[in-house]
mmCIF file of C-alpha atoms in Angstrom:
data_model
loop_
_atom_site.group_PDB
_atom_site.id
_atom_site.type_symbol
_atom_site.label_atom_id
_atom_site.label_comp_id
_atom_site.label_asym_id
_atom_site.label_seq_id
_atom_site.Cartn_x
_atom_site.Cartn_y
_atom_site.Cartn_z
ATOM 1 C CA UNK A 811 -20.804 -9.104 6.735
ATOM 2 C CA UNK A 812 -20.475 -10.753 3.113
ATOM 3 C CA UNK A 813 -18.164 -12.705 1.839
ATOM 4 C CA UNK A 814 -17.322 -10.128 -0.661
ATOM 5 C CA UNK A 815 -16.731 -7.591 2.398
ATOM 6 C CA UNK A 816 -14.892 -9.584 3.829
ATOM 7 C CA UNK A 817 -12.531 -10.070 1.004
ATOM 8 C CA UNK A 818 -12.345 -6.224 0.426
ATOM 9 C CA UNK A 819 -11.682 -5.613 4.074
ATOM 10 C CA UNK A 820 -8.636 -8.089 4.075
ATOM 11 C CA UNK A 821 -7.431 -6.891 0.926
ATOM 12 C CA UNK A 822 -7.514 -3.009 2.258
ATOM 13 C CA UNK A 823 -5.930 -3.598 5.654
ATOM 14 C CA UNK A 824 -2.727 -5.667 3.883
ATOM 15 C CA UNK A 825 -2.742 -3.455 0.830
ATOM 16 C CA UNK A 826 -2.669 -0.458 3.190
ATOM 17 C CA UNK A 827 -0.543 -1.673 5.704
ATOM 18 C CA UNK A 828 2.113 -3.095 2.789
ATOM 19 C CA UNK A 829 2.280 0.478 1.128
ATOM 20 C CA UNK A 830 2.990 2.081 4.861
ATOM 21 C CA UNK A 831 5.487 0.069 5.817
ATOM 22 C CA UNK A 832 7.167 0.572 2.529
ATOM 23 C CA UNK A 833 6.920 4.183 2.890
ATOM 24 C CA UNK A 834 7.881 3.964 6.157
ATOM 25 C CA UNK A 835 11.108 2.204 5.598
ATOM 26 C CA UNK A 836 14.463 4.203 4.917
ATOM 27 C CA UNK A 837 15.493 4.631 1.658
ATOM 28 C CA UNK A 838 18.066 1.538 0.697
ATOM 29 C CA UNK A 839 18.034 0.662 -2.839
ATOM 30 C CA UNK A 840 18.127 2.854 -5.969
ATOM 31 C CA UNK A 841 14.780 3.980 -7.312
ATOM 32 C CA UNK A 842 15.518 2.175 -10.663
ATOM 33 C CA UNK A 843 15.731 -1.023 -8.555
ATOM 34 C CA UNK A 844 13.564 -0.327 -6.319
ATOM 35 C CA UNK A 845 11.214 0.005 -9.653
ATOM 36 C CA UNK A 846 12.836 -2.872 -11.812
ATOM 37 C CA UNK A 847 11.838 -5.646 -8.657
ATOM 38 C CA UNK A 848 8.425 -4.167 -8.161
ATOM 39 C CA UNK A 849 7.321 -4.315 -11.695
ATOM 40 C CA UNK A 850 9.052 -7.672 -12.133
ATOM 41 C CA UNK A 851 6.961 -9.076 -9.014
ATOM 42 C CA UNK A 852 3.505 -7.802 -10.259
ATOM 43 C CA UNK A 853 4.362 -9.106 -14.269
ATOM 44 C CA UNK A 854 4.693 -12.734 -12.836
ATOM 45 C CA UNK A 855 1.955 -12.435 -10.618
ATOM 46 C CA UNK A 856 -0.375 -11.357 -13.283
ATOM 47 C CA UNK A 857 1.725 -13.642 -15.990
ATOM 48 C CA UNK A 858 0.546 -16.642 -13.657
ATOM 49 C CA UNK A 859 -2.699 -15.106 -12.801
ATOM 50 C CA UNK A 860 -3.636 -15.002 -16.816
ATOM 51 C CA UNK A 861 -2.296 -18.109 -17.507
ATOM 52 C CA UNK A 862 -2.768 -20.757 -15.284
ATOM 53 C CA UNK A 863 -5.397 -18.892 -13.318
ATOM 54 C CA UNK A 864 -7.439 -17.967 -16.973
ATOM 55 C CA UNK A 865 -9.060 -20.932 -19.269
ATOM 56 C CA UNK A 866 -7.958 -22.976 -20.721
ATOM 57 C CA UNK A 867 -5.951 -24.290 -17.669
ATOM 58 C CA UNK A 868 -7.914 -22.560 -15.174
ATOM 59 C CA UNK A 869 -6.529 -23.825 -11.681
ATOM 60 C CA UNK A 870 -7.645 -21.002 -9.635
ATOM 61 C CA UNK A 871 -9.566 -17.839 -9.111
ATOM 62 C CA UNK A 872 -8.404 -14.300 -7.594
ATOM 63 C CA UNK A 873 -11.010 -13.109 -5.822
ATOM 64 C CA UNK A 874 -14.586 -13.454 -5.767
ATOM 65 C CA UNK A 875 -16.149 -12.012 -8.611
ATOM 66 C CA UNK A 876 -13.960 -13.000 -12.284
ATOM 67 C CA UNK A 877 -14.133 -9.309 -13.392
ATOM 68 C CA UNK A 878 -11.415 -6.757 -12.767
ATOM 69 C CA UNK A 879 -12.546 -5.265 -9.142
ATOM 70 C CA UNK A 880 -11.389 -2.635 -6.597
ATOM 71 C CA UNK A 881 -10.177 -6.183 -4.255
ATOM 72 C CA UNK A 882 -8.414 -7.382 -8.338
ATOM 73 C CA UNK A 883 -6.167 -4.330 -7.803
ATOM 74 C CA UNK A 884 -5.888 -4.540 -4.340
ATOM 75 C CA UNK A 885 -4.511 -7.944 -4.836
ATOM 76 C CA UNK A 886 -2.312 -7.073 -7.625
ATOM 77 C CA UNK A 887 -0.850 -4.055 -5.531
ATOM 78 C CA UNK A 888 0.445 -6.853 -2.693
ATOM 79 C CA UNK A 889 2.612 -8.584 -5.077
ATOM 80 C CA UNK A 890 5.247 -5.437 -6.241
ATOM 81 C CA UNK A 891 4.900 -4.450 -2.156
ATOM 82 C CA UNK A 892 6.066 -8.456 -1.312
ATOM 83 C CA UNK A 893 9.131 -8.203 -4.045
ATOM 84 C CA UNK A 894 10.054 -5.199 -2.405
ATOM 85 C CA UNK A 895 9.993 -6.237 1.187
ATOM 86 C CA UNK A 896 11.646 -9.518 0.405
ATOM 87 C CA UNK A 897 14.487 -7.486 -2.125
ATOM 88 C CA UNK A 898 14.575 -5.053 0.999
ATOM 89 C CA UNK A 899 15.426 -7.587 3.536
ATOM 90 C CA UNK A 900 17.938 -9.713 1.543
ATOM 91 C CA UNK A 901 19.782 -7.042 0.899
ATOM 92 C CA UNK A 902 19.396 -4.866 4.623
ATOM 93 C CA UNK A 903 20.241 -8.745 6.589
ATOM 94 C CA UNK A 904 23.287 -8.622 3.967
ATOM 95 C CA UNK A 905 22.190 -12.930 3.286
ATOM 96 C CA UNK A 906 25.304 -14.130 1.866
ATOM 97 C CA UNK A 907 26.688 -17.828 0.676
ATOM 98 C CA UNK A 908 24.643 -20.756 2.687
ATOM 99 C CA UNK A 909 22.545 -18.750 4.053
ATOM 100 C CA UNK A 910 20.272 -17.768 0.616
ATOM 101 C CA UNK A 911 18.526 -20.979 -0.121
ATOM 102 C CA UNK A 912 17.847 -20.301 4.018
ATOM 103 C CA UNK A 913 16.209 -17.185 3.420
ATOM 104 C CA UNK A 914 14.615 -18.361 -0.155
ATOM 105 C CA UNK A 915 13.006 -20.621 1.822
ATOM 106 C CA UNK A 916 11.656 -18.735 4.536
ATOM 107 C CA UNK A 917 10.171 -16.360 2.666
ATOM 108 C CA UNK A 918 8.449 -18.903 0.062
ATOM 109 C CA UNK A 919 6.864 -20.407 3.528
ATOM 110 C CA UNK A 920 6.324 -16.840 4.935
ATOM 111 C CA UNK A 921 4.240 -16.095 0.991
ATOM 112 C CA UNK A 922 2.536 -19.708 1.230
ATOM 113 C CA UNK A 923 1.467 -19.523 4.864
ATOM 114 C CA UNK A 924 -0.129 -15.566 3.656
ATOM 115 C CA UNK A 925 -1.513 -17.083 0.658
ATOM 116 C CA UNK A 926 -3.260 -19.930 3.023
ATOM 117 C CA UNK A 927 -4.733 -16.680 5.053
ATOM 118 C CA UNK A 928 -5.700 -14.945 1.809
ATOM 119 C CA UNK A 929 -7.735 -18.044 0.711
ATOM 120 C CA UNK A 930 -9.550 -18.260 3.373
ATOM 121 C CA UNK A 931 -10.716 -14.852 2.622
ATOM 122 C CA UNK A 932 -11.249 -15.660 -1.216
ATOM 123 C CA UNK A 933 -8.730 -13.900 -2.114
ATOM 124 C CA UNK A 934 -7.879 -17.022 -3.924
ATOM 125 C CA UNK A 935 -10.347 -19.587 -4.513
ATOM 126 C CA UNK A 936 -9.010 -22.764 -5.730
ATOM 127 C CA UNK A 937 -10.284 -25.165 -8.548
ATOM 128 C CA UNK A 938 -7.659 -27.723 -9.564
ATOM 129 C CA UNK A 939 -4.888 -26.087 -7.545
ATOM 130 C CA UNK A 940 -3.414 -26.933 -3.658
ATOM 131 C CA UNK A 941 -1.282 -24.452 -1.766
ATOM 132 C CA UNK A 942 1.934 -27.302 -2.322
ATOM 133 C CA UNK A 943 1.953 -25.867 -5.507
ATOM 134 C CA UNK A 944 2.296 -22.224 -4.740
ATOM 135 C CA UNK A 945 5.183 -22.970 -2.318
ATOM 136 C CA UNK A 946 7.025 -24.324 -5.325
ATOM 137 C CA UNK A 947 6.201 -21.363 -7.074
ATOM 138 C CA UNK A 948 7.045 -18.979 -4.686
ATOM 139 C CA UNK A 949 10.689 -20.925 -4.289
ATOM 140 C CA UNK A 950 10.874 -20.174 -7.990
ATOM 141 C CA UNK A 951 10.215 -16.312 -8.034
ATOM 142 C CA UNK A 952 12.252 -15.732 -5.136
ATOM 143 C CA UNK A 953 15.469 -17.652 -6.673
ATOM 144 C CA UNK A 954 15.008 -15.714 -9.765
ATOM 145 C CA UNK A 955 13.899 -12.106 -8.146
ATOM 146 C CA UNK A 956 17.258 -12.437 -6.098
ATOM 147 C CA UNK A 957 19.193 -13.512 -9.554
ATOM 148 C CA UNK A 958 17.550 -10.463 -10.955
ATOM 149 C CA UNK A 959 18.820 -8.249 -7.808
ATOM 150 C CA UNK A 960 21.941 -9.340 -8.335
ATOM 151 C CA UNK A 961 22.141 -8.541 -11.976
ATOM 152 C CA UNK A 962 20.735 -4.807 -11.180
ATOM 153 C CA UNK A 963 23.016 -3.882 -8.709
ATOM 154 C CA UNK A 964 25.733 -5.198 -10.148
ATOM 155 C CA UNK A 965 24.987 -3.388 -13.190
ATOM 156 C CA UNK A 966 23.925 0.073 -11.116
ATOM 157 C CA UNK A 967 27.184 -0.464 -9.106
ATOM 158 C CA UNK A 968 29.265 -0.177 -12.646
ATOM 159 C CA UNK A 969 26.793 2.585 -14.511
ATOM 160 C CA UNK A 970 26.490 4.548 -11.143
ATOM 161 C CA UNK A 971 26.576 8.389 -11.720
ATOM 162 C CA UNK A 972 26.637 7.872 -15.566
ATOM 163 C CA UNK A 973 23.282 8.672 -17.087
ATOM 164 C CA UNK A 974 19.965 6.687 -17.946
ATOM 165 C CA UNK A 975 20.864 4.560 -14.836
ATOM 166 C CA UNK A 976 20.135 5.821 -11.324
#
């Protein structure tokens, strides 16, 4: 099997399995929110992807081939099914006070330990760029997705029922 199978096979099975068990899960947050955290975790993944990941700086690759690909899309539909998952948890485990840097951190290990797997399938090739460096990024989108959770619900919780908010 190529490479480029290969890559397209692992892509598939997580993609697939990641949109399951999100449709498999009960219904927790508000479909604004639910929307709002998705979209927000696929703009930073493709924010980073175009510019660190795109010349000038150029630190990495996604994927094998540098044009937009069935295994591209794959890859960018894992990112909005991660933000959900993690949002989903957070809020399900109710993490409260000492206990969110705890979870911030498991998670970024949980994203850089999948990101080691998905480079060893090309999902991400690496030029001038070591996996340290994604764990500190991943720290970094989780602080601010759960900043942005908080934000949304708080603002849901005081707009619930009116309209252009539910």
């Amino acid at each position: 099997m190529s490479q480029q199978n290969i890559n397209l096979c692992f892509n598939i099975v997580f993609f697939l399995s990641g949109v399951y068990l999100v449709y498999r899960l009960p219904q927790r947050l508000p479909i604004t929110v639910t929307f709002l955290i998705m979209n927000m975790s696929l703009a930073i993944a493709l924010g980073l992807d175009h510019t660190i990941g795109a010349p000038p700086i150029d630190l990495y690759d996604t994927n094998i081939e540098p044009w937009l690909t069935l295994t591209e899309i794959l890859t960018w539909g894992m990112y909005p099914i991660s933000g959900y998952l993690y949002i989903y948890l957070y809020d399900k485990l109710k993490v409260r006070g000492y206990f969110v840097p705890l979870f911030i951190l498991c998670w970024s290990t949980f994203g850089t330990v999948f990101e080691e797997l998905a480079k060893t399938f090309k999902v991400f090739v690496y030029k001038d760029w070591a996996i340290r460096y994604s764990f500190l990024i991943y720290l970094f989108t989780q602080l601010l997705t759960t900043i942005v959770f908080k934000i949304l619900m708080r603002t849901y919780q005081k707009t619930k029922g009116k309209e252009g908010f539910s």
